[in-house]
Amino acid sequence: MYLWKRSSKRYNNNQKTKLLVLTCGFPKWKNDHTDPFVYELSKNLAGDFNIYVLNYYSKGSSTYECMDNMEINRFKYWFDEEKNLTDGAILANLKKNKFLWIQVPFFLILGFVSLIKLVKNHKIKIIHAHWIVPSGLLAVLYKKLFDKNVKVVITSHGGDIFGLRKFNFLKKWMINNCDGITVVSNALKKEIKKLGIKNDIPIEVIPMGIDTCLFSPNKYDESIKKKYGVNGKFLLFVGRLSEKKGVKYLINAMPDILKEFPDTKLLIIGDGEDREHLERLAKELGLYGNSIIFTGALANHGLPKYYATADLFIGPSIISSSGDREGLPVSYMEALSSGCILFATDLEGNKDIIEDEINGIIIKQKDSKDISDKVIRLLKNKNLYYEIKKNTRPSVVDRFDWKVVSFQFKKILRP
């Protein structure tokens, strides 16, 4: 959970190395639904670095504020419209509305100008860019054009490598001209090596972390079941409603699950470009609002009780039609830390976190029948269910807690 300690006072500690976090994913205001992992990592680094964050401005956010020993700067790139390029997932917005391409040059140019000003004004020594495009591009351009001594470390979260394949030549150039790159899974590391990058570019596998005290089995809350009328088995999905999440395969698995366990309910927490399509699918199956409930997006600090109360968390992620796929979803770690059994597909990256029938269940991609068969089998086999459940939290608590993860990043980011 992030505590929004907001202040207008400028943060300054000249005894620490100055680190600029360049990102397109940072909370815009209190209880924003943006995944908070960049915020949490930066906050955990603030004890060792002077943290400056550069992110884009959204309608209603502040262009400058201080919070949790971090100085947050947001640049404006367009008018205060209701729908802009960065209101949601950038790539999804561009696919849906071609007009938004007009904003891209302004976004890149004004973002770069803001980067130049921040680095020069504060004499930044290190730039930590989250996502290769666009943050990594801007960081490497600055290094090449203005200061070859500034250290640039890029962190890839998945979609920036697996997607946008027509820009692989640009990704290769960016990685070859940075000082190091971190990735959230071994599958991503393999994919980056396929680009043909230099052998001397260090690639470190460091996942995003979680607050294992916040995401805990003791957050179980019976009122969640009462709120949604859950009288039987409680299935849960949390994430963006986009193609690569594979939620339609989970929805299509529900009729067979309901034949065996009629009182089962599936809660789908999240929003995204596929929500309307998925709701329509649930309606066609006659399950919308009854056996399948869409809650919309919820703030991260409100999620622990859902994970801890659910019987199963199902992550049916796939390789999308464009080749895009996830790196290592933070929601999987949050579910396991909460003591919830995880179902995850056979994507290579998921092997970093789940062992089949040890701390979770592996399911086939794009296979609703495999999902329903394995859910039914586990729910019928109480011995196996509780054997797996006892291994969920221990499998992540010592590997993915923010204290462990931030320590790994500190070693990479030091001058």
CSV table of C-alpha atoms in Angstrom, one decimal, residues 225 228-236 250 253-267 286-293 310-312 314 372 375-376 379-380:
chain,number,residue,atom,x,y,z
A,225,LYS,CA,-18.4,-12.9,0.2
A,228,TYR,CA,-21.1,-10.3,-3.8
A,229,GLY,CA,-23.3,-13.1,-2.7
A,230,VAL,CA,-20.6,-15.8,-2.7
A,231,ASN,CA,-22.1,-19.0,-1.2
A,232,GLY,CA,-19.9,-21.5,-3.0
A,233,LYS,CA,-16.4,-21.5,-4.5
A,234,PHE,CA,-14.8,-18.1,-5.0
A,235,LEU,CA,-12.7,-17.6,-8.1
A,236,LEU,CA,-10.7,-14.4,-8.7
A,250,LEU,CA,-11.6,-18.1,-18.2
A,253,ALA,CA,-14.5,-22.2,-18.8
A,254,MET,CA,-17.2,-21.2,-16.3
A,255,PRO,CA,-20.2,-23.2,-17.7
A,256,ASP,CA,-18.4,-26.5,-17.1
A,257,ILE,CA,-17.2,-25.4,-13.7
A,258,LEU,CA,-20.7,-24.4,-12.8
A,259,LYS,CA,-22.0,-27.9,-13.7
A,260,GLU,CA,-19.9,-29.4,-10.9
A,261,PHE,CA,-20.1,-26.4,-8.5
A,262,PRO,CA,-23.3,-24.5,-9.3
A,263,ASP,CA,-22.7,-21.8,-6.5
A,264,THR,CA,-19.3,-20.8,-7.8
A,265,LYS,CA,-18.7,-17.1,-8.5
A,266,LEU,CA,-15.9,-15.5,-10.5
A,267,LEU,CA,-14.9,-11.9,-9.7
A,286,GLY,CA,-26.2,-16.1,-19.2
A,287,LEU,CA,-23.6,-15.6,-16.4
A,288,TYR,CA,-23.2,-11.8,-16.3
A,289,GLY,CA,-23.9,-10.2,-12.9
A,290,ASN,CA,-24.7,-13.6,-11.3
A,291,SER,CA,-21.9,-16.2,-11.6
A,292,ILE,CA,-19.5,-13.7,-13.2
A,293,ILE,CA,-19.2,-10.3,-11.7
A,310,ALA,CA,-10.7,-16.2,-2.7
A,311,ASP,CA,-10.3,-19.9,-3.1
A,312,LEU,CA,-8.4,-19.7,-6.4
A,314,ILE,CA,-6.7,-17.7,-12.2
A,372,SER,CA,-12.3,-26.1,-16.2
A,375,VAL,CA,-10.2,-26.3,-11.5
A,376,ILE,CA,-12.8,-29.0,-11.0
A,379,LEU,CA,-11.7,-28.4,-5.9
A,380,LYS,CA,-12.7,-32.1,-5.7
